[in-house]
Short mmCIF file of C-alpha atoms in Angstrom, two decimals:
data_model
loop_
_atom_site.label_atom_id
_atom_site.label_comp_id
_atom_site.label_asym_id
_atom_site.label_seq_id
_atom_site.Cartn_x
_atom_site.Cartn_y
_atom_site.Cartn_z
CA MET A 2 97.99 84.66 9.76
CA ASP A 3 95.57 84.06 12.18
CA ARG A 4 97.58 85.95 15.09
CA LEU A 5 97.57 89.00 12.79
CA ALA A 6 94.00 89.02 11.76
CA SER A 7 93.04 91.79 14.09
CA PHE A 8 95.31 94.30 12.39
CA GLY A 9 93.50 96.77 10.28
CA ASN A 10 94.75 98.57 7.17
CA ASP A 11 96.47 101.17 9.12
CA PRO A 12 100.24 100.10 9.20
CA PHE A 13 100.70 101.90 12.71
CA ASP A 14 98.41 99.19 14.16
CA LYS A 15 100.95 96.45 13.29
CA PRO A 16 103.97 95.81 15.22
CA PRO A 17 107.35 97.36 14.05
CA CYS A 18 110.14 95.63 12.21
CA ARG A 19 112.72 93.98 14.65
CA GLY A 20 115.52 95.06 12.28
CA CYS A 21 114.80 98.67 11.28
CA SER A 22 111.97 99.52 13.82
CA SER A 23 109.91 100.80 10.87
CA PHE A 24 106.17 99.97 10.45
CA LEU A 25 105.39 96.90 8.66
CA VAL A 26 103.68 96.96 5.34
CA GLU A 27 102.37 94.06 3.54
CA PRO A 28 103.90 91.74 2.55
CA TYR A 29 106.44 91.02 5.53
CA ILE A 30 108.11 88.21 6.78
CA LYS A 31 107.34 86.15 10.00
CA CYS A 32 109.69 83.82 11.55
CA ALA A 33 108.41 80.29 11.81
CA GLU A 34 110.83 78.94 14.65
CA CYS A 35 111.34 81.96 16.77
CA GLY A 36 108.33 82.51 19.38
CA PRO A 37 106.38 82.70 21.50
CA SER A 38 106.12 86.37 20.51
CA PRO A 39 106.09 86.78 16.62
CA PHE A 40 109.53 87.89 15.18
CA LEU A 41 108.53 90.20 12.04
CA LEU A 42 111.02 91.76 9.62
CA CYS A 43 110.20 93.98 6.66
CA LEU A 44 111.43 92.73 3.12
CA GLN A 45 114.55 94.97 2.99
CA CYS A 46 115.92 93.53 6.73
CA PHE A 47 115.05 90.13 5.37
CA THR A 48 116.88 90.28 2.27
CA ARG A 49 120.07 91.52 4.10
CA GLY A 50 119.62 88.70 6.39
CA TYR A 51 119.30 90.43 9.44
CA GLU A 52 120.13 88.29 12.38
CA TYR A 53 119.16 89.00 16.32
CA LYS A 54 120.01 86.88 19.42
CA LYS A 55 118.37 83.60 18.69
CA HIS A 56 117.00 84.40 15.20
CA GLN A 57 119.26 83.14 12.47
CA SER A 58 118.82 84.22 8.74
CA ASP A 59 118.64 80.19 7.54
CA HIS A 60 115.38 80.01 10.07
CA LYS A 61 112.11 79.00 8.27
CA TYR A 62 109.76 81.74 7.60
CA GLU A 63 106.15 82.84 6.40
CA ILE A 64 105.11 85.41 4.08
CA MET A 65 102.54 87.54 5.67
CA THR A 66 100.10 88.96 3.39
CA SER A 67 96.23 89.57 3.02
CA ASP A 68 96.22 89.97 -0.56
CA PHE A 69 93.95 87.00 -1.38
CA PRO A 70 90.36 86.55 -2.07
CA VAL A 71 88.07 85.10 0.77
CA LEU A 72 84.49 85.32 -0.33
CA GLU A 73 84.33 86.32 -4.04
CA PRO A 74 87.33 87.15 -6.52
CA GLY A 75 88.23 90.91 -6.66
CA TRP A 76 87.88 91.38 -3.16
CA THR A 77 90.80 90.66 -0.93
CA ALA A 78 91.16 89.84 2.57
CA GLN A 79 92.46 93.00 3.43
CA GLU A 80 89.27 94.69 1.72
CA GLU A 81 87.00 92.68 3.44
CA MET A 82 88.54 93.92 6.89
CA ALA A 83 88.39 97.31 5.48
CA LEU A 84 84.69 97.17 4.54
CA LEU A 85 83.77 95.80 8.05
CA GLU A 86 85.77 98.62 9.87
CA ALA A 87 84.14 101.30 7.46
CA VAL A 88 80.63 99.85 8.09
CA MET A 89 81.27 100.00 11.86
CA ASP A 90 82.55 103.57 11.73
CA CYS A 91 80.46 105.05 9.37
CA GLY A 92 77.14 103.15 9.85
CA PHE A 93 75.05 100.61 7.91
CA GLY A 94 73.69 102.20 4.83
CA ASN A 95 75.87 105.25 4.90
CA TRP A 96 77.64 103.71 1.83
CA GLN A 97 79.00 107.06 0.26
CA ASP A 98 81.23 107.41 3.45
CA VAL A 99 82.14 103.86 3.35
CA ALA A 100 83.52 104.04 -0.17
CA TYR A 101 85.26 107.10 0.68
CA GLN A 102 86.95 105.46 3.61
CA MET A 103 87.71 102.37 1.65
CA ARG A 104 89.22 104.36 -1.43
CA THR A 105 89.38 101.23 -3.47
CA LYS A 106 85.79 100.47 -4.29
CA THR A 107 82.85 102.42 -5.20
CA LYS A 108 79.36 102.87 -3.25
CA GLU A 109 77.64 100.45 -5.38
CA GLU A 110 80.42 97.72 -5.14
CA CYS A 111 80.36 98.14 -1.29
CA GLU A 112 76.79 98.02 -0.95
CA GLY A 113 76.35 94.93 -3.31
CA HIS A 114 79.26 93.09 -1.73
CA TYR A 115 77.99 93.49 2.00
CA MET A 116 74.46 92.89 1.25
CA LYS A 117 75.34 89.80 -0.72
CA ASN A 118 77.85 88.32 1.71
CA PHE A 119 77.07 89.42 5.15
CA ILE A 120 73.39 89.94 5.10
CA ASN A 121 71.86 87.48 2.45
CA ASN A 122 74.65 85.10 2.54
CA PRO A 123 73.29 81.27 1.62
CA LEU A 124 75.71 80.00 4.31
CA PHE A 125 73.40 80.82 6.79
CA SER A 126 70.68 78.64 5.50
CA SER A 127 71.86 75.61 7.28
CA ALA A 128 71.73 77.46 10.64
CA LEU A 129 68.08 78.34 9.67
CA LEU A 130 67.21 74.64 8.77
CA ASN A 131 68.49 73.62 12.18
CA LEU A 132 66.37 76.30 14.04
CA ARG A 133 63.21 75.21 12.22
CA GLN A 134 63.94 71.46 13.07
CA MET A 135 64.28 72.63 16.65
CA GLN A 136 61.20 74.50 16.70
CA ASP A 137 59.26 71.54 15.05
CA HIS A 138 60.43 69.26 17.63
CA LEU A 139 59.35 71.50 20.48
CA SER A 140 55.89 71.93 18.99
CA ARG A 141 55.79 67.91 19.01
CA THR A 142 56.99 67.68 22.44
CA ALA A 143 55.27 70.49 24.07
CA ASP A 144 51.79 68.77 24.91
CA THR A 145 53.13 65.37 25.83
CA ALA A 146 54.17 64.74 29.53
CA ILE A 147 57.59 65.07 30.80
CA PRO A 148 59.06 61.50 30.87
CA PHE A 149 61.01 60.46 33.96
CA LYS A 150 62.27 57.05 35.25
CA PRO A 151 59.98 55.07 37.63
CA THR A 152 62.85 55.36 40.12
CA ASP A 153 62.83 58.96 40.04
CA ASP A 154 61.22 60.27 43.44
CA PRO A 155 59.34 63.82 42.95
CA PRO A 156 59.57 66.19 45.74
CA ARG A 157 57.00 65.73 48.64
CA PRO A 158 57.02 69.07 50.56
CA SER A 159 55.04 68.87 53.75
CA PHE A 160 51.79 70.89 53.96
CA ASP A 161 53.16 73.86 56.36
CA SER A 162 56.70 74.16 54.82
CA GLN A 163 57.80 77.13 52.96
CA VAL A 164 58.27 74.99 49.89
CA SER A 165 54.86 74.21 49.80
CA ARG A 166 53.53 77.68 50.28
CA ASP A 167 55.89 78.71 47.45
CA MET A 168 54.30 76.23 45.19
CA ALA A 169 50.63 77.39 46.27
CA GLY A 170 49.99 73.91 47.76
CA TYR A 171 51.14 71.82 44.51
CA MET A 172 51.59 68.10 45.22
CA PRO A 173 54.21 67.04 42.41
CA ALA A 174 53.65 63.30 43.17
CA ARG A 175 49.88 63.38 42.58
CA ALA A 176 50.08 66.40 40.24
CA ASP A 177 47.18 67.98 42.21
CA PHE A 178 46.72 71.23 44.29
CA MET A 179 45.80 70.86 48.06
CA GLU A 180 42.81 73.43 47.14
CA GLU A 181 41.57 72.95 43.67
CA PHE A 182 39.80 75.17 41.20
CA ASP A 183 36.10 75.12 41.94
CA ASN A 184 37.15 73.06 45.11
CA TYR A 185 33.43 72.18 46.13
CA ALA A 186 32.07 71.25 42.54
CA GLU A 187 31.58 67.61 44.08
CA TRP A 188 29.18 68.74 46.77
CA ASP A 189 26.45 69.03 43.76
CA LEU A 190 26.89 65.18 43.14
CA LYS A 191 27.25 63.57 46.71
CA ASP A 192 23.52 63.07 46.99
CA ILE A 193 22.66 62.04 43.47
CA ASP A 194 21.45 58.63 42.94
CA PHE A 195 20.28 57.04 39.74
CA VAL A 196 17.32 54.57 40.32
CA ASP A 197 15.09 52.45 37.85
CA ASP A 198 11.92 54.24 39.09
CA ASP A 199 13.11 57.82 38.39
CA SER A 200 11.08 59.71 35.98
CA ASP A 201 12.29 61.00 32.74
CA ILE A 202 12.52 64.64 33.88
CA LEU A 203 14.15 63.68 37.11
CA HIS A 204 16.64 61.50 35.12
CA ALA A 205 17.44 64.24 32.46
CA LEU A 206 17.83 66.71 35.44
CA LYS A 207 20.32 64.46 36.99
CA VAL A 208 22.15 63.95 33.82
CA ALA A 209 22.32 67.55 33.46
CA VAL A 210 23.97 67.88 36.76
CA VAL A 211 26.50 65.21 35.86
CA ASP A 212 27.34 67.18 32.72
CA ILE A 213 27.85 70.32 34.62
CA TYR A 214 30.33 68.74 36.86
CA HIS A 215 32.12 67.28 34.15
CA SER A 216 32.61 70.91 32.58
CA ARG A 217 33.92 71.96 35.93
CA LEU A 218 36.49 69.15 35.71
CA LYS A 219 37.39 70.19 32.41
CA GLU A 220 38.17 73.80 33.40
CA ARG A 221 40.07 72.61 36.37
CA GLN A 222 42.04 70.44 34.16
CA ARG A 223 42.63 73.31 31.67
CA ARG A 224 43.67 75.48 34.50
CA LYS A 225 46.12 73.08 35.64
CA LYS A 226 47.66 72.68 32.36
CA ILE A 227 48.05 76.36 31.86
CA ILE A 228 49.95 76.72 35.38
CA ARG A 229 52.05 73.66 34.60
CA ASP A 230 52.94 74.72 31.03
CA HIS A 231 53.73 78.15 31.87
CA GLY A 232 55.70 77.61 34.97
CA LEU A 233 53.42 79.27 37.30
CA ILE A 234 53.52 76.84 40.14
CA ASN A 235 56.52 78.62 41.78
CA LEU A 236 55.26 81.98 41.70
CA ARG A 237 58.48 83.42 43.38
CA LYS A 238 60.77 81.86 40.57
CA PHE A 239 58.34 83.13 38.17
CA GLN A 240 58.55 86.87 39.30
CA ILE A 241 62.41 86.57 39.51
CA LEU A 242 62.52 85.65 35.95
CA GLU A 243 60.00 88.54 35.14
CA ARG A 244 62.29 91.02 36.72
CA ARG A 245 64.94 90.53 34.17
CA TYR A 246 63.11 92.51 31.61
CA PRO A 247 63.14 96.14 31.44
CA LYS A 248 60.47 98.27 33.26
CA GLU A 249 58.39 98.95 30.15
CA VAL A 250 58.48 95.27 29.26
CA GLN A 251 57.46 94.31 32.63
CA ASP A 252 54.41 96.45 32.32
CA LEU A 253 53.67 94.63 29.01
CA TYR A 254 54.05 91.23 30.63
CA ASP A 255 51.45 92.16 33.23
CA VAL A 256 48.94 93.31 30.53
CA MET A 257 49.72 90.26 28.17
CA ARG A 258 49.70 87.75 31.05
CA ARG A 259 45.62 87.26 30.77
CA PHE A 260 46.17 86.17 27.18
CA ALA A 261 48.81 83.27 27.95
CA ARG A 262 45.83 80.95 28.22
CA VAL A 263 45.11 81.45 24.53
CA ALA A 264 48.71 80.93 23.22
CA GLY A 265 50.90 78.18 24.16
CA PRO A 266 54.06 78.74 26.62
CA ILE A 267 56.65 78.84 23.99
CA GLU A 268 54.51 81.20 21.54
CA HIS A 269 53.83 83.50 24.59
CA ASP A 270 57.57 83.70 25.64
CA LYS A 271 58.27 84.20 21.64
CA PHE A 272 56.04 87.15 21.84
CA ILE A 273 57.39 88.76 25.09
CA GLU A 274 60.98 88.12 23.77
CA SER A 275 60.04 89.74 20.42
CA HIS A 276 58.85 92.87 22.38
CA THR A 277 61.78 92.95 24.24
CA LEU A 278 64.01 92.97 21.32
CA GLU A 279 61.76 95.69 19.89
CA PHE A 280 62.33 97.68 22.94
CA GLU A 281 66.07 97.32 22.79
CA LEU A 282 66.13 98.37 19.19
CA LYS A 283 63.90 101.27 19.67
CA ARG A 284 66.22 102.47 22.64
CA GLU A 285 69.31 101.88 20.25
CA ILE A 286 67.66 103.83 17.41
CA ARG A 287 66.85 106.60 19.90
CA ARG A 288 70.40 106.98 21.11
CA LEU A 289 71.87 106.67 17.47
CA GLN A 290 69.43 109.29 16.55
CA GLU A 291 70.94 111.46 19.60
CA TYR A 292 74.17 111.12 18.32
CA ARG A 293 73.20 112.43 14.82
CA ARG A 294 71.33 115.35 16.32
CA GLU A 295 74.52 116.43 18.01
CA GLY A 296 76.77 115.91 14.89
CA ILE A 297 78.57 112.82 16.14
CA GLN A 298 79.93 110.80 13.06
CA SER A 299 82.04 107.94 14.81
CA PHE A 300 81.66 105.67 17.65
CA CYS A 301 84.87 107.25 19.05
CA GLY A 302 83.19 110.55 19.34
CA ALA A 303 79.93 108.85 20.93
CA LYS A 304 82.07 107.52 23.70
CA VAL A 305 83.40 110.93 24.49
CA TYR A 306 80.12 112.39 24.16
CA GLU A 307 78.60 109.88 26.65
CA ARG A 308 81.51 110.51 29.16
CA VAL A 309 80.83 114.09 28.89
CA LYS A 310 76.93 113.72 29.46
CA ARG A 311 77.52 111.69 32.42
CA MET A 312 79.87 114.46 33.83
CA ARG A 313 77.50 117.03 32.73
CA GLU A 314 74.38 115.13 34.65
CA ASP A 315 76.40 114.80 37.89
CA GLU A 316 77.26 118.38 38.02
CA ARG A 317 73.43 119.20 37.33
CA ARG A 318 72.67 116.82 40.06
CA LYS A 319 74.74 118.31 42.68
CA ARG A 320 73.69 121.72 41.89
CA ASN A 321 69.92 120.68 42.19
CA MET A 322 70.78 118.84 45.38
CA LEU A 323 72.27 122.12 46.65
CA CYS A 324 69.27 124.23 45.60
CA ASP A 325 66.93 121.77 47.45
CA ILE A 326 69.09 122.12 50.70
CA LEU A 327 69.09 125.67 50.42
CA GLN A 328 65.21 125.94 49.86
CA TYR A 329 64.22 123.63 52.65
CA ILE A 330 66.62 124.28 55.16
CA HIS A 331 66.44 128.02 56.52
CA ASP A 332 68.90 127.73 59.34
CA ALA A 333 72.18 129.24 58.39
CA ARG A 334 74.19 126.84 60.82
CA ALA A 335 72.52 123.63 59.18
CA CYS A 336 73.48 125.06 55.74
CA GLN A 337 76.94 125.36 57.02
CA LYS A 338 77.06 122.19 58.41
CA TRP A 339 75.60 120.69 55.26
CA LEU A 340 78.09 122.57 52.89
CA GLN A 341 81.16 121.30 55.19
CA ASN A 342 79.98 117.60 55.05
CA GLN A 343 79.91 117.98 51.13
CA ALA A 344 83.45 119.44 50.91
CA ALA A 345 84.38 116.49 52.99
CA ILE A 346 82.62 114.11 50.72
CA ASP A 347 84.24 115.53 47.72
CA ALA A 348 87.78 115.68 49.35
CA GLY A 349 87.46 111.82 50.10
CA ILE A 350 87.10 112.35 53.89
CA THR A 351 84.56 110.79 55.79
CA PRO A 352 82.22 113.11 57.26
CA VAL A 353 81.24 113.28 60.82
CA VAL A 354 77.47 112.07 61.03
CA THR A 355 75.40 113.06 64.18
CA THR A 356 72.86 110.52 64.74
CA ILE A 357 69.50 111.51 66.38
CA THR A 358 67.69 108.77 68.35
CA THR A 359 64.00 108.53 67.60
CA SER A 360 63.03 107.29 70.95
CA GLY A 361 61.20 109.59 73.15
CA ARG A 362 61.33 112.19 70.39
CA LYS A 363 59.79 115.66 70.90
CA SER A 364 58.48 118.30 68.58
CA ALA A 365 60.72 121.12 67.79
CA PRO A 366 60.36 124.06 69.86
CA PRO A 367 59.18 127.19 68.55
CA LEU A 368 61.37 129.61 66.86
CA ASN A 369 62.78 132.48 68.69
CA LEU A 370 62.02 135.61 66.64
CA THR A 371 64.21 137.84 68.83
CA GLY A 372 66.41 139.99 66.78
CA LEU A 373 65.54 138.65 63.23
CA PRO A 374 65.02 141.10 60.58
CA GLY A 375 61.41 141.77 59.60
CA THR A 376 60.05 140.92 63.09
CA ASP A 377 58.70 144.27 63.56
CA LYS A 378 56.69 143.89 60.37
CA LEU A 379 54.58 141.02 61.56
CA ASN A 380 51.54 141.26 63.60
CA GLU A 381 50.99 138.79 66.76
CA ARG A 382 49.18 136.21 64.87
CA GLU A 383 51.88 136.23 62.06
CA LYS A 384 54.61 136.02 64.51
CA GLU A 385 52.77 132.99 66.23
CA LEU A 386 52.74 131.36 62.57
CA CYS A 387 56.46 131.95 62.25
CA GLN A 388 57.05 130.39 65.47
CA VAL A 389 55.24 127.16 64.96
CA VAL A 390 56.28 126.47 61.42
CA ARG A 391 59.94 127.71 62.37
CA LEU A 392 60.01 130.32 59.52
CA VAL A 393 62.15 133.38 59.58
CA PRO A 394 60.19 136.46 59.09
CA GLY A 395 61.73 137.56 55.96
CA ALA A 396 61.17 134.39 54.15
CA TYR A 397 57.33 134.62 55.36
CA LEU A 398 57.05 138.15 54.18
CA GLU A 399 58.57 137.12 50.77
CA TYR A 400 56.27 133.91 50.45
CA LYS A 401 53.19 136.24 51.48
CA GLN A 402 53.97 138.96 48.80
CA ALA A 403 54.20 136.08 46.16
CA LEU A 404 50.95 134.42 47.12
CA MET A 405 49.03 137.73 47.35
CA ASN A 406 50.38 138.94 43.94
CA GLU A 407 49.54 135.47 42.23
CA CYS A 408 46.05 135.46 43.66
CA ARG A 409 45.44 139.33 42.50
CA ARG A 410 46.73 138.17 39.16
CA GLN A 411 44.39 135.13 38.78
CA GLY A 412 41.54 136.36 40.99
CA GLY A 413 42.14 133.36 43.32
CA LEU A 414 44.61 130.77 44.39
CA ARG A 415 44.61 126.78 45.08
CA LEU A 416 46.71 124.92 47.45
CA ALA A 417 48.53 123.34 44.37
CA GLN A 418 49.29 126.64 42.89
CA ALA A 419 50.91 127.63 45.94
CA ARG A 420 52.96 124.69 46.41
CA SER A 421 54.24 125.18 42.93
CA LEU A 422 55.09 128.75 43.65
CA ILE A 423 57.02 128.53 46.95
CA LYS A 424 59.41 125.45 47.08
CA ILE A 425 59.30 124.51 50.85
CA ASP A 426 58.09 121.88 52.83
CA VAL A 427 54.45 120.95 51.90
CA ASN A 428 53.06 121.15 55.53
CA LYS A 429 54.45 124.57 55.75
CA THR A 430 52.90 125.54 52.70
CA ARG A 431 49.56 124.31 53.75
CA LYS A 432 49.78 126.33 57.17
CA ILE A 433 50.71 129.45 55.48
CA TYR A 434 47.94 128.97 52.80
CA ASP A 435 45.35 128.36 55.25
CA PHE A 436 46.59 130.98 57.35
CA LEU A 437 46.54 133.56 54.56
CA ILE A 438 43.01 132.43 53.65
CA LYS A 439 41.65 132.83 57.24
CA GLU A 440 43.16 136.29 57.54
CA GLY A 441 41.74 137.37 54.17
CA TYR A 442 44.85 138.12 52.51
CA ILE A 443 44.09 135.62 49.55
CA ASN A 444 40.89 134.00 48.18
CA LYS A 445 40.46 130.36 47.15
CA ALA A 446 40.15 129.86 43.30
#
């Protein structure tokens, strides 16, 4: 029965009968001697004594059925499986659709049975008890030293080694750092000497200095305890563990690290893990809400939606990349070269990439405007600008007219507005903007 536990209520999910090849309907017969693949027969073929190859009609057999109660009377194993599948398909809380898919139970019966046996099941109390006992044990042992055998040899990295630098100069054999917090606190005591002929005021002053030193020692021990308890000695390992969280949780981790000194290491980790779980749940809720807005009612439809969404995003990314190339490259040959390479990539062919060495690199020569359309409409200063920034006259005249119209409409124009208006290289935009300001075509806002 365990091998067939994964079959649902749909008869098409079960293997066909070996005799008549019809889809099996419970109850049906399983041969207990044939194997390893199950030899299954419907009741009609079994009553006729069907035999095939090694299977004989006198073999031992098992009656396969799920028509028996599991958790409570009135609910068969088949209905339990159907309820779980319905909740998975329709979603938790959608009891009306769950009951419609079940067809044998009402909405109230489905909700009551699921809440009683799968949410508020008293069988889970033993697991909760074990969890509480483990937490009590951790709380009792959290403040105690980690025991080790006298024969254990703690690591002793050399002072100039990489391990010592990664551990911030921590010496495990002494449980001290090479440079402690408030490292020169002892200097205030090195010249103090208590003698019998000290006056009361001088004696009280020396005692106050010693008390201050004791408070510094307590602060030093407190900081070392926080570093050891929270695993901050090896900072690189701590950073690697921190990167396993999502970006939003890492930002929260950075903000809440200063409060780690208030709570213990276990409580602090529980706090971060709970926020990680909250972030995951919110992301899952947003995903399910997106499915609901799009009218998706099953997880099969959600898989199709995600696949189509990824395809749509890939197409949009390709279009945006093409637009960027066409905006930033004003050389027709360069555009044609890029399109040929892109076509080769789409066809699965490795394109030929021309590498340009940066050693001894010179600036690009001025653009030759001879024969380019729109050159006769430029004055000498504008021609010089187009040659320096390597901008064709037609594009320059278009950008110039757009900036002048925007300046006339708003009464002035800022550089940020010019950059948002013409989508080309920001350095070229800056040179065009400064030139038009200098020549008096536009005014600053």
